[in-house]
Amino acid sequence: MKSEWIKNRETGIKKLNQDLECDVLIVGAGMSGLLCAYQLQDIFEHIVIIESDEIASGASGRNTGKLTSQHGFNYQEILKIHGEEKTRLYYHENERAIHELKRICEQYDIDCEYSEKDAVIGCKSVYMTKHVADEMKAYDTCDIPYEVIREDEVEGIRYGAKFLKQASFDPYQFCIQLASHLNCEIYERTPMMHIHDHVVKTKDHAIRFKHCILATQVMPFQFKFFYTLTAPKQTFLAALKPADKNSLMILSEDEITKTKNNMKNFMLVGGYDHALSDDSNFKWQSFKRDLVLEYPNYRLLSTWSSQDYQVTDYLPIIDRCDDFIVITGFNKWGNTNAYVASLTVKDILEEKVTERRELFSLKRKSLVFSKNFISENYQVLKSLIESKIHDSKLMIPENHQAISFQLDRHPYGIYRQDDKLYIVDTLCPHLGCTLKFNDHDKCWDCPCHGSRFSLQGDIIKGPSSVGLHHSECLVSELKVDK
């Protein structure tokens, strides 16, 4: 489902209709791709951006709208793995991003509800206070300023920390309006099908480039090793009315509501973060139930899911890889990290040696020599094995429901819409995991690396570069073994 930011909006930007040559090709028109174009437009003459869907239709238009350097409980993990100096650098880069994004809004007169707010992180339960205290110890060690929040100072928070002068905005409007001011060509509904030897091929055309930036979250099929370094994570979000009077941005370590942000016309809440290998449908049903319990007097405007990639050592990857520059792994904090990524890409293309480049380097040892790397890849392997276990009994699903089955030991899925059946091959073309049905978004999801496919088998999101084998029939046409 579309997020409240994107709902009922169309950009009208056309898809690519010819072959091209350019100085810089940016794949992905989310915040990171658009901000890269912003940083490079005075350096390179011809910049092209291609987007498989529409501008900001992915994580950029489906997030919480927070602009903050308070990145959950990540600082204690970053400090453990990378030490004080790099943790402090990460904080300052993201803190700078807040102010620079405000400057861009003023520069182009972007109307995106930019509003200065404080950000609070904490817990409701006494059992989670130690985890909050550990995060504050990391702040103290790295000289990160904050205020302590105690019981009754913020509704629903027993103990926490407040970052002052953070901000929130409408990320979709920011991207749409920024795109209109950029000195570049943008093409929507133009997915990258293949990339080789300085040429990107789309479905019907080819783009030859001097430099290519992959600002897509997911990497092309040939970069298989990226899927040992990152893992897809999903969260559910909802827009409720009326907006709460509390102007704070709140992140709690407890369910039911984990994240909360108040905009002008609605309140955004979210929770139930989980790996795609988990039971997403169970998580979704729990989220719906808890929304009713926690907000009985609010009107539900919309619900949606958001997906991002978690890197095993908690820092994004922004680096040159062969002939490309890759940007991935924002760990659910892409609004400020997108600006940091754009500066890092500029460093790379100008061949500047900076601490920022070193911080996000693909060559850092912590990417592979960590417990998280081992455990994440164990989970992927576990998901791959478990995904091969199927119920071989063939049945016709209930209306608006899906089932999985085996035919000659090969996995398939059926979705029923009234009297019509959509049948797809549920073996992911990427690396062979068996897809799971996502009842909330009505699509087929890969539990291993995050590819998503429509009911008809079309690609919604990579890393898969091809769709699923599929067919359609009426219920009356399907023969079922008795």
mmCIF file of C-alpha atoms in Angstrom, residues 17 54 94 112 149 168 178 192 194 208 211 244 280 286 294 301 369-370 393 467:
data_model
loop_
_atom_site.group_PDB
_atom_site.id
_atom_site.type_symbol
_atom_site.label_atom_id
_atom_site.label_comp_id
_atom_site.label_asym_id
_atom_site.label_seq_id
_atom_site.Cartn_x
_atom_site.Cartn_y
_atom_site.Cartn_z
ATOM 1 C CA ASN A 17 12.509 6.594 -24.719
ATOM 2 C CA GLU A 54 8.468 6.858 -9.365
ATOM 3 C CA ASN A 94 24.452 13.228 10.508
ATOM 4 C CA CYS A 112 7.799 20.119 2.880
ATOM 5 C CA ILE A 149 14.208 12.200 30.408
ATOM 6 C CA SER A 168 10.969 16.474 10.726
ATOM 7 C CA LEU A 178 14.160 19.056 -5.131
ATOM 8 C CA MET A 192 17.919 -1.187 -14.795
ATOM 9 C CA HIS A 194 21.728 -5.195 -16.697
ATOM 10 C CA ARG A 208 26.557 4.636 -21.660
ATOM 11 C CA HIS A 211 30.531 7.267 -13.792
ATOM 12 C CA ASP A 244 -1.160 14.602 18.738
ATOM 13 C CA SER A 280 5.442 -10.903 8.324
ATOM 14 C CA SER A 286 -0.355 -7.914 15.621
ATOM 15 C CA GLU A 294 -3.538 1.878 21.821
ATOM 16 C CA LEU A 301 -5.959 7.084 7.390
ATOM 17 C CA PHE A 369 34.948 -9.942 11.166
ATOM 18 C CA SER A 370 31.943 -9.544 13.438
ATOM 19 C CA LYS A 393 -1.370 -30.465 -0.990
ATOM 20 C CA GLY A 467 10.171 -11.414 -12.806
#
